[in-house]
Coordinates of C-alpha atoms in Angstrom, one line a residue:
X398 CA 83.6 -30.8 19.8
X399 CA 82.4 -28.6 16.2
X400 CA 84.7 -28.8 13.8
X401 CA 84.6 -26.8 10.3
X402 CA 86.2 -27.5 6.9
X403 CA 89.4 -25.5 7.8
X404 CA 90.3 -25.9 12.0
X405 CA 88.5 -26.2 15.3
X406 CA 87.1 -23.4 16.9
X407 CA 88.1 -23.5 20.4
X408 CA 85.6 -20.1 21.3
X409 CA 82.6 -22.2 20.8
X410 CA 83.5 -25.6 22.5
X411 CA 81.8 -26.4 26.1
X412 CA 83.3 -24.8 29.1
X413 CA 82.6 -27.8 31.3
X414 CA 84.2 -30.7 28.5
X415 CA 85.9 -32.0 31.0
X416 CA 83.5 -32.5 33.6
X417 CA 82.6 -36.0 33.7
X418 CA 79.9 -35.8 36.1
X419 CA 78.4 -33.4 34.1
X420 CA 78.2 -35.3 30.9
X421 CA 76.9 -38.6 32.3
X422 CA 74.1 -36.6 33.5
X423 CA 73.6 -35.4 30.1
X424 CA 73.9 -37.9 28.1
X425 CA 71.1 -39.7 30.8
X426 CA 68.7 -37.0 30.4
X427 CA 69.2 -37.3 26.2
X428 CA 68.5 -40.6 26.7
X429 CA 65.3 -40.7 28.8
X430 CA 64.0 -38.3 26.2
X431 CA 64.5 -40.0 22.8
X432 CA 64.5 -43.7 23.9
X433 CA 61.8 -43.7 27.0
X434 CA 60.2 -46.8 25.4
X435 CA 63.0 -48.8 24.8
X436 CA 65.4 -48.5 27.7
X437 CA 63.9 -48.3 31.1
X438 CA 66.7 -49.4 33.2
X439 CA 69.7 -46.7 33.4
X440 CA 71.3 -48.1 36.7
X441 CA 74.9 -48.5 36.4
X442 CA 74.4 -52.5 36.1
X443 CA 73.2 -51.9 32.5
X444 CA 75.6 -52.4 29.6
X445 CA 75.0 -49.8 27.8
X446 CA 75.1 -47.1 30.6
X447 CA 78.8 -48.8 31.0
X448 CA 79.6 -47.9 27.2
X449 CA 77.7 -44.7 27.9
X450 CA 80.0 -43.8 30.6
X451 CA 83.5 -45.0 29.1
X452 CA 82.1 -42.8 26.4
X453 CA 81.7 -39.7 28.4
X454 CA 85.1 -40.9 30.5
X455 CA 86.9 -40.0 26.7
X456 CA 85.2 -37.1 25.9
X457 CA 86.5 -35.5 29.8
X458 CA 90.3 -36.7 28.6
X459 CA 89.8 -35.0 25.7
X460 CA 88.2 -31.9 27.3
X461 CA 91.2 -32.1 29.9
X462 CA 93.9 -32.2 27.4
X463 CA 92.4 -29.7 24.9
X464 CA 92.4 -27.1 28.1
X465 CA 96.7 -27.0 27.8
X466 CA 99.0 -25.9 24.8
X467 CA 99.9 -28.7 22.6
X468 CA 103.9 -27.8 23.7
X469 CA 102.8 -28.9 27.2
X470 CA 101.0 -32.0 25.9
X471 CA 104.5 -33.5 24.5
X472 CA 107.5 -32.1 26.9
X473 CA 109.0 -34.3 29.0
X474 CA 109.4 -34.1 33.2
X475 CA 112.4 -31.6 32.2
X476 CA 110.1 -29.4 30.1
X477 CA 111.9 -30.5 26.7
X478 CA 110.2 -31.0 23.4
X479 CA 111.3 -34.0 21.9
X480 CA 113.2 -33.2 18.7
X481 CA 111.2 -32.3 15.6
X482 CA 107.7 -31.8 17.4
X483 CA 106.5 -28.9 15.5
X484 CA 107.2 -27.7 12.0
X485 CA 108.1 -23.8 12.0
X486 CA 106.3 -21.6 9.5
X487 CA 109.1 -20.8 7.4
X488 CA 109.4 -25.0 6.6
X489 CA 105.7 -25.2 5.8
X490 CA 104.4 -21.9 3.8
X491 CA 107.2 -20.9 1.3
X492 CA 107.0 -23.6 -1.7
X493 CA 109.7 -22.9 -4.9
X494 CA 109.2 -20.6 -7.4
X495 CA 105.7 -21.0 -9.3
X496 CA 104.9 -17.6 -11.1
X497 CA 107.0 -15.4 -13.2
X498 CA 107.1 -13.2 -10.1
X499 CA 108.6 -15.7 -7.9
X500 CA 111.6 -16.4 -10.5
X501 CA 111.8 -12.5 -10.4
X502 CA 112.6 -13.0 -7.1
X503 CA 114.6 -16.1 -6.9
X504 CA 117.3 -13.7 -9.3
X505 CA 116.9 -10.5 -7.6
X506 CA 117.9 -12.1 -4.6
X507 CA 121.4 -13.1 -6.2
X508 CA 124.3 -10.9 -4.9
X509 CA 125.5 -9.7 -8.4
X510 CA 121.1 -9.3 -9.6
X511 CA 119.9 -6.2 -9.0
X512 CA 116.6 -6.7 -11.5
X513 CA 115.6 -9.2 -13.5
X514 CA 112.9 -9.6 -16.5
X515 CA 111.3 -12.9 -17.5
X516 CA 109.5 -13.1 -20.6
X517 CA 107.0 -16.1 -22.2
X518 CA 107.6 -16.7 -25.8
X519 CA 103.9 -16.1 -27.6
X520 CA 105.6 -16.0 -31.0
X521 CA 108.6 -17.2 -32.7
X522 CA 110.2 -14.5 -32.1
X523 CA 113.8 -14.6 -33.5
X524 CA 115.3 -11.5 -32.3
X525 CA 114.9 -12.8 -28.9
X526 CA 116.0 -16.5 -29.7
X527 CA 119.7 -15.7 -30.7
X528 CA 121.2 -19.0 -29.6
X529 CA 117.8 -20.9 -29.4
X530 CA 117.9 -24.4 -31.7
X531 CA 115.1 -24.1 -34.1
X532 CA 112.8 -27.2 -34.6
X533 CA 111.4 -28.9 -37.7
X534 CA 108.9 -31.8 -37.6
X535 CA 110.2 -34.4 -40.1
X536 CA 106.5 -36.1 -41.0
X537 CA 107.8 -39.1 -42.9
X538 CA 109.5 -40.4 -39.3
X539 CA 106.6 -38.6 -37.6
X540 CA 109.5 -37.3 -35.1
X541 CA 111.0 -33.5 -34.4
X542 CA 114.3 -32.5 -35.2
X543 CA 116.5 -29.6 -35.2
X544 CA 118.2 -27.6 -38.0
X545 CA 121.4 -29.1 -38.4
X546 CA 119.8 -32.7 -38.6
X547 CA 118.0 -31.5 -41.4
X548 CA 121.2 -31.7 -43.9
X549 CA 121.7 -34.8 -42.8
X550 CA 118.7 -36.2 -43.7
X551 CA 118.4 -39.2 -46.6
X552 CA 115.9 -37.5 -48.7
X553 CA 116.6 -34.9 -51.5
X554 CA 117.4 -31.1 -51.4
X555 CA 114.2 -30.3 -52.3
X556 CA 112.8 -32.4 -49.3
X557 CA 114.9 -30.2 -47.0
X558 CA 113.7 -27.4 -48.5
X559 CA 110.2 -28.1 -47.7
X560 CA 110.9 -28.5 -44.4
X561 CA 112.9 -25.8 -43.5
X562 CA 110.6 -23.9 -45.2
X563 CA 107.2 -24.9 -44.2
X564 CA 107.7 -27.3 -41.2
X565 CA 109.2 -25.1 -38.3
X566 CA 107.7 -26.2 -35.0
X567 CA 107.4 -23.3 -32.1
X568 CA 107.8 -24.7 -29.1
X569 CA 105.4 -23.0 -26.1
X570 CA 106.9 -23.0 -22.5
X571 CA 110.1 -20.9 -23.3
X572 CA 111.0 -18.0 -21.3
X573 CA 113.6 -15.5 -22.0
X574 CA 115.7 -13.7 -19.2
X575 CA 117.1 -10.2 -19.2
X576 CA 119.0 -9.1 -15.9
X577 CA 120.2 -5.4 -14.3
X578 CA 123.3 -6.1 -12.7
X579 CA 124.1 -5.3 -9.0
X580 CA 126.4 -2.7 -8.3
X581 CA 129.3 -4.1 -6.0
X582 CA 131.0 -2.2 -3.3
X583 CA 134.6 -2.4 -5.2
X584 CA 134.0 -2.8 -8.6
X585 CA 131.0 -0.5 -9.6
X586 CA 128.7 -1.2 -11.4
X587 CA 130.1 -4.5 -13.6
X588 CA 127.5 -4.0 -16.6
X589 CA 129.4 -0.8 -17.6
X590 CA 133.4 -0.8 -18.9
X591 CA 133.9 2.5 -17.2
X592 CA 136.5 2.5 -13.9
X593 CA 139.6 3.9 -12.6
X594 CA 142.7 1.6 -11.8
X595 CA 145.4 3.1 -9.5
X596 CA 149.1 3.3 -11.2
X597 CA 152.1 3.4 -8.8
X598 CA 154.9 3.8 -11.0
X599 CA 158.1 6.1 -10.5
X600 CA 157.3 8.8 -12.9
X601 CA 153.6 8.2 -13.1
X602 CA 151.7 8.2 -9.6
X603 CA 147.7 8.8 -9.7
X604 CA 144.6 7.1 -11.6
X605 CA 144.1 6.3 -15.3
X606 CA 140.1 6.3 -16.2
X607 CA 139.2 4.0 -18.8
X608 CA 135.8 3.4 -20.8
X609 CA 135.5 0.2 -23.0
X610 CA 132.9 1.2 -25.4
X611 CA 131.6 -2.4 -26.7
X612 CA 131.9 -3.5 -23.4
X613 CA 127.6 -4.6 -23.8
X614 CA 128.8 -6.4 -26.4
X615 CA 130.6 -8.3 -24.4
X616 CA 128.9 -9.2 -21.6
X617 CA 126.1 -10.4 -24.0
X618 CA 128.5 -13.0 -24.6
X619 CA 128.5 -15.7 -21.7
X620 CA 130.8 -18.2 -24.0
X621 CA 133.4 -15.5 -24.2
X622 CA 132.6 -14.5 -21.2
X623 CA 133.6 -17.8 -19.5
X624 CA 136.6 -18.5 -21.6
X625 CA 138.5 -15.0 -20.3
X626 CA 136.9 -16.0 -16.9
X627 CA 138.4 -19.4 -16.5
X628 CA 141.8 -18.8 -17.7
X629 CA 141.9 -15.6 -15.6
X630 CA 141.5 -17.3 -12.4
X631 CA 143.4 -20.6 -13.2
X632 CA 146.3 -18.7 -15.4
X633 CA 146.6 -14.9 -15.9
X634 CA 149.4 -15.2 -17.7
X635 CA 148.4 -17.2 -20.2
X636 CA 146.4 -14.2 -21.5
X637 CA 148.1 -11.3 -23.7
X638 CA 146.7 -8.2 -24.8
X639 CA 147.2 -6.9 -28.3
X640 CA 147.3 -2.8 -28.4
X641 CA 145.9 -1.3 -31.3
X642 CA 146.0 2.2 -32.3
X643 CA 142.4 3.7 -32.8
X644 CA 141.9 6.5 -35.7
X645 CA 139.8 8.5 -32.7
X646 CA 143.1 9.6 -31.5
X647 CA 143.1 13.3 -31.6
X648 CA 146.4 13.1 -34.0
X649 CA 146.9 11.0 -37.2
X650 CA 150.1 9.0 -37.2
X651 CA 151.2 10.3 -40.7
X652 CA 154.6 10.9 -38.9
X653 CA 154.6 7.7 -37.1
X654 CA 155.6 9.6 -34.2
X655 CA 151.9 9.2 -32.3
X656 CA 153.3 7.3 -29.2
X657 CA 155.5 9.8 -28.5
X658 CA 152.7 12.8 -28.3
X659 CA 151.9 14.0 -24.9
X660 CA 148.0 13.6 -24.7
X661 CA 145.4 14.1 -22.0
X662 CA 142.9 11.2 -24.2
X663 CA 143.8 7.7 -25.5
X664 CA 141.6 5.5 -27.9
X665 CA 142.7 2.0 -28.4
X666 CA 141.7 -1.1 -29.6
X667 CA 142.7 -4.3 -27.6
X668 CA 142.6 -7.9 -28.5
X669 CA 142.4 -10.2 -25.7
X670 CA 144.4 -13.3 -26.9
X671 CA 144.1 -16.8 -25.3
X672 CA 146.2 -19.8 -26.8
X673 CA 147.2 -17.9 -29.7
X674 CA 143.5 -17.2 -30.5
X675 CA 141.7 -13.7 -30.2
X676 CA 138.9 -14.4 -28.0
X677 CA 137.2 -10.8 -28.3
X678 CA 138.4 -7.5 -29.1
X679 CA 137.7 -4.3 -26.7
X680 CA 136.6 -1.5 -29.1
X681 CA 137.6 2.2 -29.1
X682 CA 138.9 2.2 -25.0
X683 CA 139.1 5.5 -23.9
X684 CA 142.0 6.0 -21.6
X685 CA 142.2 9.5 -19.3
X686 CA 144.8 10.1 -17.2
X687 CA 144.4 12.0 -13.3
X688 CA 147.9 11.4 -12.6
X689 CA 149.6 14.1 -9.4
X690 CA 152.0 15.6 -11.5
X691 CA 151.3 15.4 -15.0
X692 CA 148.3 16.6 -17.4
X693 CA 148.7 13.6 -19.7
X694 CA 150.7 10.9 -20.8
X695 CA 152.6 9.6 -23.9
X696 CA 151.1 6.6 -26.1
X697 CA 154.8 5.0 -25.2
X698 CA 154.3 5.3 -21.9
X699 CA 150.7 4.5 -21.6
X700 CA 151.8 1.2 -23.5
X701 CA 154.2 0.2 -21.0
X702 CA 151.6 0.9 -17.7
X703 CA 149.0 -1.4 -19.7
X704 CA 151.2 -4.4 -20.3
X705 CA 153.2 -4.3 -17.2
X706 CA 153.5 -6.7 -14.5
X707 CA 150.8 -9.2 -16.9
X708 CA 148.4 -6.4 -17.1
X709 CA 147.7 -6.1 -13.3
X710 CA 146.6 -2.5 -14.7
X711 CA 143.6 -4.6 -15.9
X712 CA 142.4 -6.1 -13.0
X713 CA 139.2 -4.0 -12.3
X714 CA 138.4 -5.3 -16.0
X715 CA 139.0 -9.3 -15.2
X716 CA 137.4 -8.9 -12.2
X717 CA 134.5 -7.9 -13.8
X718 CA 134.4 -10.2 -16.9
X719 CA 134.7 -12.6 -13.8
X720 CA 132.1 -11.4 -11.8
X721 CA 129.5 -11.9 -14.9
X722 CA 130.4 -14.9 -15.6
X723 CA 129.7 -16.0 -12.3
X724 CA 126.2 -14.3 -12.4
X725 CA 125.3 -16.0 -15.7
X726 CA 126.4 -19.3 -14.2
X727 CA 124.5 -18.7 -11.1
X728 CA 121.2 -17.7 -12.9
X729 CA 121.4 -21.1 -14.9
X730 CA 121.4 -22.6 -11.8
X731 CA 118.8 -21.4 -9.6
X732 CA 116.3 -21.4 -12.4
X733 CA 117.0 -24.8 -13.5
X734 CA 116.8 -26.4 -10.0
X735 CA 113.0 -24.3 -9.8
X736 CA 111.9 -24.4 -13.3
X737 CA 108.1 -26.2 -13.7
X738 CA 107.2 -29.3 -15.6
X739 CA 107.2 -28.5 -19.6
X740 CA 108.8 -25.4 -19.5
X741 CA 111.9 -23.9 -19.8
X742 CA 114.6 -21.4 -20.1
X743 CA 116.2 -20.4 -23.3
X744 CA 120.4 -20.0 -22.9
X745 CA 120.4 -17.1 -23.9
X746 CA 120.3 -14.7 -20.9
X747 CA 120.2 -11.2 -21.8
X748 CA 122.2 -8.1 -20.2
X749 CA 120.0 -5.0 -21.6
X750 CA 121.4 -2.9 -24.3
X751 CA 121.9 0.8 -22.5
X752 CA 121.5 4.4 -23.9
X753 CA 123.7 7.0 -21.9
X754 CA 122.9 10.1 -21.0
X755 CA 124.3 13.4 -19.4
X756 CA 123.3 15.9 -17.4
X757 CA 124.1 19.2 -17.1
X758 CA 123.0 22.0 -14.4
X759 CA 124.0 25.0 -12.3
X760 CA 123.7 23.9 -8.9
X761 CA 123.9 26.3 -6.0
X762 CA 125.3 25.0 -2.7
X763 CA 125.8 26.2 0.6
X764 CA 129.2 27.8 1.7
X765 CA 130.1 24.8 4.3
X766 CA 129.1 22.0 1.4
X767 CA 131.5 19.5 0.3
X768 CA 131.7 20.0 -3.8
X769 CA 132.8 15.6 -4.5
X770 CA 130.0 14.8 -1.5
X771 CA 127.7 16.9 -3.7
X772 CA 128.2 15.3 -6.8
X773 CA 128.4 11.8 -5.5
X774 CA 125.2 12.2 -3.9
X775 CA 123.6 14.0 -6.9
X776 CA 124.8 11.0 -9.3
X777 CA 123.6 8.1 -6.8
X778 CA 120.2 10.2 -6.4
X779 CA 119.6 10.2 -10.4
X780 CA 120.9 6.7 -10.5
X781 CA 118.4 5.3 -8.4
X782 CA 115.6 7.2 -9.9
X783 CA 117.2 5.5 -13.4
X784 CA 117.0 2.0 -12.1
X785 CA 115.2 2.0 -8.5
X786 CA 116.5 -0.6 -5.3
X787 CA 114.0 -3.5 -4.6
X788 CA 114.2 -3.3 -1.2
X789 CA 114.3 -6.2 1.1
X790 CA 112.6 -6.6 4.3
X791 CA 113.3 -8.2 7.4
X792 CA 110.5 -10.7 9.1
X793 CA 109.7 -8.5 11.7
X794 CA 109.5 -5.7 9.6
X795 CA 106.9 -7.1 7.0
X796 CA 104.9 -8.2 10.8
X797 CA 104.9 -4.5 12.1
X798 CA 103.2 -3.5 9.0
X799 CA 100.6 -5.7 9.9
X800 CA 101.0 -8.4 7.1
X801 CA 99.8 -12.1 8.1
X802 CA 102.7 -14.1 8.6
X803 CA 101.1 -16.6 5.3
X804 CA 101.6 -13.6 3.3
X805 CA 105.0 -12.9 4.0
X806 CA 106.3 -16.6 3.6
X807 CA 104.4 -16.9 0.2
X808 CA 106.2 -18.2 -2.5
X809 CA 109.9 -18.7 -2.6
X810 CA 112.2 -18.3 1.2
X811 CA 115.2 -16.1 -0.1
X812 CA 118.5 -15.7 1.6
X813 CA 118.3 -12.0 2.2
X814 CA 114.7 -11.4 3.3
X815 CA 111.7 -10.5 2.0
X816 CA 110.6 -8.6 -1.4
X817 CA 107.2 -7.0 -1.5
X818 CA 105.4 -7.6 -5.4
X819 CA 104.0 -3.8 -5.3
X820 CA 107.5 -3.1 -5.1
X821 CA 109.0 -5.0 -7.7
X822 CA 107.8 -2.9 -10.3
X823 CA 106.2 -4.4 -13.8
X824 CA 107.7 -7.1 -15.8
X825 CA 109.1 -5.0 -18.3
X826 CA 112.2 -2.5 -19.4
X827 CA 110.5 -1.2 -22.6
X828 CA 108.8 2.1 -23.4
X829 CA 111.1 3.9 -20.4
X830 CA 111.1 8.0 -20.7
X831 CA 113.1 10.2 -18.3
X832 CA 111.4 13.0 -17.1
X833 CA 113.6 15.9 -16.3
X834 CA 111.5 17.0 -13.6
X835 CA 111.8 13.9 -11.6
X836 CA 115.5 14.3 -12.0
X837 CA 115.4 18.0 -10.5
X838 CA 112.9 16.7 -7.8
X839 CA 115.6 13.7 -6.6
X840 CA 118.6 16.7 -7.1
X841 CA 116.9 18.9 -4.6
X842 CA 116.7 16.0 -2.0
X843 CA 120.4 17.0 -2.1
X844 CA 121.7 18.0 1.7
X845 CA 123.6 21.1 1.4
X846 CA 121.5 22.0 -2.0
X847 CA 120.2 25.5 -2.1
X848 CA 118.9 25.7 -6.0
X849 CA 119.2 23.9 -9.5
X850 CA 119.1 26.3 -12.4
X851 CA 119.2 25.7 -16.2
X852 CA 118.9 21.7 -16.3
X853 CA 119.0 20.0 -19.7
X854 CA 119.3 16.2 -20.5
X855 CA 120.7 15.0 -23.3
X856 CA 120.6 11.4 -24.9
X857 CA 124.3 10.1 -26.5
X858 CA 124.3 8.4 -29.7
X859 CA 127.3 5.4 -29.8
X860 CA 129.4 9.1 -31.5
X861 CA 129.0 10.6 -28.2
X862 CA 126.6 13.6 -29.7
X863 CA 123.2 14.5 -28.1
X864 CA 120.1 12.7 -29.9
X865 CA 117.8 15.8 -30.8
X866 CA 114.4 15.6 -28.8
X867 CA 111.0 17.4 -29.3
X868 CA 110.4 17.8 -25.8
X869 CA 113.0 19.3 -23.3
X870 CA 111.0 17.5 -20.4
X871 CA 110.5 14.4 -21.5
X872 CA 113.0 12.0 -23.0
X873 CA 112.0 9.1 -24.4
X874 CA 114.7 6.2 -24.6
X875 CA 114.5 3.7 -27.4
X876 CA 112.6 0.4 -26.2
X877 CA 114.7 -2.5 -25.7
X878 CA 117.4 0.0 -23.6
X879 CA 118.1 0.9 -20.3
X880 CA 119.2 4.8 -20.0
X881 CA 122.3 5.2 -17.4
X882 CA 123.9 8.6 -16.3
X883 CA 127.1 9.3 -18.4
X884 CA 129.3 11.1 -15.6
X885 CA 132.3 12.0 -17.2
X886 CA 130.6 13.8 -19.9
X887 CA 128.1 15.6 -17.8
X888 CA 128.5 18.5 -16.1
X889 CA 127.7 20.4 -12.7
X890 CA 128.7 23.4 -12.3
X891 CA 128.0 24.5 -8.4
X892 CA 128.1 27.8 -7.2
X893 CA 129.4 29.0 -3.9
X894 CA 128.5 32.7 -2.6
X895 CA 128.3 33.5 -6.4
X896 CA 131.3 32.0 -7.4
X897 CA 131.4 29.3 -9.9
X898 CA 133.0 26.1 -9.1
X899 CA 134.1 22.3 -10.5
X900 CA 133.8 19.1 -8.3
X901 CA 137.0 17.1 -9.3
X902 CA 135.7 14.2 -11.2
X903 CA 137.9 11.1 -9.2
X904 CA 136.8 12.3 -5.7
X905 CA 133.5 11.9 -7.1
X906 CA 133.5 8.8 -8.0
X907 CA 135.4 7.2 -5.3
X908 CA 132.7 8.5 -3.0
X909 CA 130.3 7.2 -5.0
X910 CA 131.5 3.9 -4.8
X911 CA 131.5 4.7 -0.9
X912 CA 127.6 5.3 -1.3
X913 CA 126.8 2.2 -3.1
X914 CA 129.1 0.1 -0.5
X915 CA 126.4 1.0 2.3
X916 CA 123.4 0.3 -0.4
X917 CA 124.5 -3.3 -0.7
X918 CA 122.2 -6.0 0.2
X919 CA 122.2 -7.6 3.5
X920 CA 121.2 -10.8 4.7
X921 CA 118.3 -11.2 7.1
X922 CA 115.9 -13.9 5.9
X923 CA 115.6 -14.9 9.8
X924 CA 112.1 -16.5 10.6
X925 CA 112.1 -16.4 14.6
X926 CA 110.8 -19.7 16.1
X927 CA 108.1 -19.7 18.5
X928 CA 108.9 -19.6 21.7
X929 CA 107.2 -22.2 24.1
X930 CA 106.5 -21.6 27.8
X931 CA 106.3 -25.2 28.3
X932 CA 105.3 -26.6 31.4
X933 CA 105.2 -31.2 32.1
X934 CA 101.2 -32.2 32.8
X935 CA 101.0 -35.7 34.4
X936 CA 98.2 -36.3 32.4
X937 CA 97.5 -39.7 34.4
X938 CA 96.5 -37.5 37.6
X939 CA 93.2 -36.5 35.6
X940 CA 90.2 -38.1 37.4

């Protein structure tokens, strides 16, 4: 038998291994060759032709047991393996997260991740380290120590000084984590405080839209985040809302009659209050009613829907602040239970900062096309040229495409299958720049589509005014933000047989959210076992 460093070669082993016959004769004829003047005698009385024979007995067992599969080798008389004979693939190749690809992973394949960004801190780098403990070496103790031991310290002020000043220790191994949230199939997407929430009352019957413009802000905040979340699930009603009139109302209240004006936009502020406390405060929400029978709605009356019935209006909202905090408490976990030996991730766990945008364009459709399908499909299209889908693959998948099965089980096994690392994109959401004509490429993929004409992009500044740019074709969004489509305030304007028309604007969106439901992940992480044609060898019948 030849073996090499990594397996035996079965190809090059002898035919006739387990001819015993064969091999005595062999081994005879080796020895008459190379010990002729020692050993004369090789009748089968001589002792060593016995252990020269017993020999070539084991080497024909061998050779008879090598000429089956290994699953034949163990079954019983029935033709069953005996439990745990083999260990599958998928148990010995994938090993836990290692590289800062296989963490990218490991959060991708969260149901509320859709991307994730893992950075190693080269520098002390404060922006990044917003909740990050800084460290001081204390060299009289010879030991490290954070900030707020400093104070309490028994040496003088100007001792502290000296070390806060000139004894700061960076530590190496840190890693900071920025996430793109998943859309989900009844929510939307939760990283942005735009939705509509269904009213159902007597008089008012339709949607109210609402926007919550520091709504980054808060999900920045996993502490806040947390608090809302915890007391929404275990007491709702131990949460009030405090309304606050916003100066972006289109009429002053000089008359202290606002309330009662009929308008088609709201702008409050509202402070969500826990335990008599004021745990954050939504900024500027922009409420906009589609209601069946009315235009707008009074401030009175638009008071009353919000606080009703302990603000089930606001359920979308909870949902969501409920949803993140359920992602941020995830991530915590998953890297923690993978993270290597002397490093670590900092708390801090970063939702990126977005830019909007809008678009606008003159679309021209076919006569039979759907004006809300249109749209949906239009906004979903530049969506997922904003921020494309990892895709995930199934085993047998990744095996048609003729990729060795220790490729596709390297690194970490995730739950809903398998993410190629061409595909993943780099490790970084900075220097991003839309291109206008990659947006007019994904709109003509449109079904139904016949021509886009006159199509500007515009960058929105926190005012809601386009940010001037140099070049028409090439927007380039500040680094450190993510660009996502604005819908309400763009515009499309199709065109049918010449005649210019408006998609309306909820239909839109709820088939939208239709889209994204069949864009969801699924699980299929399935490894198939071998399958064994085993057949029982009565191995003592071998003579």
């Amino acid at each position: 038998m030849i073996v090499n460093n990594e397996n035996i070669d079965e190809t090059i082993l002898p035919s006739t291994l387990e001819n015993f016959t064969l091999l005595r004769e062999k081994a005879i004829a080796y020895l008459e060759r190379s010990a002729t003047g020692n050993w004369t005698d090789f009748n089968v009385h001589d002792p060593g032709i016995t252990i020269m024979e017993a020999i070539c007995y084991g080497l024909a067992d061998v050779g008879f047991r090598m000429n089956f599969p290994m699953a034949d080798l163990l079954v019983d008389e029935k033709g069953n393996l005996p439990p745990k004979s083999f260990y599958y693939a998928n148990e010995i190749l994938p090993n836990h997260a290692v590289t800062i690809n296989d963490f990218r992973k490991i959060l991708i394949d969260l149901n509320l991740i859709k991307n994730a960004w893992i950075t190693p801190l080269l520098t002390d780098n404060e922006a990044i380290q917003l909740d990050y403990e800084p460290t001081y070496f204390y060299k009289k103790e010879g030991v490290l120590i954070f900030k707020q031991q400093v104070k309490d310290l028994p040496i003088s002020q100007a001792e502290k000084t000296e070390i806060l000043e000139n004894c700061k220790v960076f530590v190496k191994g840190l890693y900071a984590i920025n996430i793109e949230f998943e859309t989900q199939p009844i929510l939307g997407n939760i990283d942005s405080g735009e939705t509509f929430e269904g009213i159902y009352e007597k008089d008012f019957f339709g949607d109210i839209y609402y926007d919550i413009k520091n709504w980054n802000e808060l999900i920045n905040n996993k502490l806040v985040l947390k608090k809302i979340a915890d007391t929404y699930t275990i007491s709702p009603n131990a949460i009030t809302i405090n309304i606050l009139n916003s100066p972006k109302n289109k009429f002053n209240n000089s008359d202290g009659k606002l309330d009662e004006r009929v308008l088609s936009e709201w702008y409050y502020d509202l402070e969500i209050i826990i335990d008599a406390t004021t745990i954050f405060t939504l900024k500027e929400v922009l409420f906009q009613p589609y209601l069946q029978s009315k235009k707008g709605i009074s401030g009175k009356d638009l008071k009353n829907i919000l606080t009703k019935n302990s603000f089930v209006f606001f359920n979308t909202c909870f949902s969501k602040i409920q949803a993140l905090s359920e992602a941020y408490s995830q991530i915590q976990t998953i890297v923690n239970a993978n993270r290597n030996l002397c490093e670590d991730f900092l708390p801090q766990i970063g939702a990126i900062p977005s830019i909007e945008f809008r678009i606008c364009a003159d679309i021209d459709v076919e006569s039979k096309a759907d004006l809300e399908t249109e749209e949906a499909i239009i906004f979903k299209k530049i969506e997922e040229y904003l921020s494309p889908t990892i895709p995930f693959y199934t085993f047998k998948e990744l095996v048609e495409k003729g990729m060795p099965i220790e490729d596709i089980l390297e690194g970490p096994l995730l739950s809903h299958g398998f993410i190629l690392e061409q595909e993943m994109g780099p490790n970084s959401f900075q220097n991003t720049t839309i291109n206008l004509s990659d947006i007019i490429n994904a709109i003509y993929e449109t079904e139904g589509l016949i021509n886009c004409r006159n199509v500007q992009i515009h960058l929105i500044d926190e005012n809601g005014k386009s940010i001037e740019n140099a070049n028409n074709w090439e927007i380039k969004v500040p680094d450190g933000f993510k660009p996502i489509l604005n819908k309400r305030k763009s515009k499309l304007l199709f065109y049918k047989n010449g005649l210019p028309l408006l998609a309306n604007f909820k239909e839109s969106i709820v088939k939208l959210n239709i889209l994204n439901i069949n864009s969801i992940k699924q699980t299929n992480s399935k490894v198939p076992a071998p399958i064994f044609k085993n057949s029982y060898r009565d191995l003592a019948l071998h003579y």
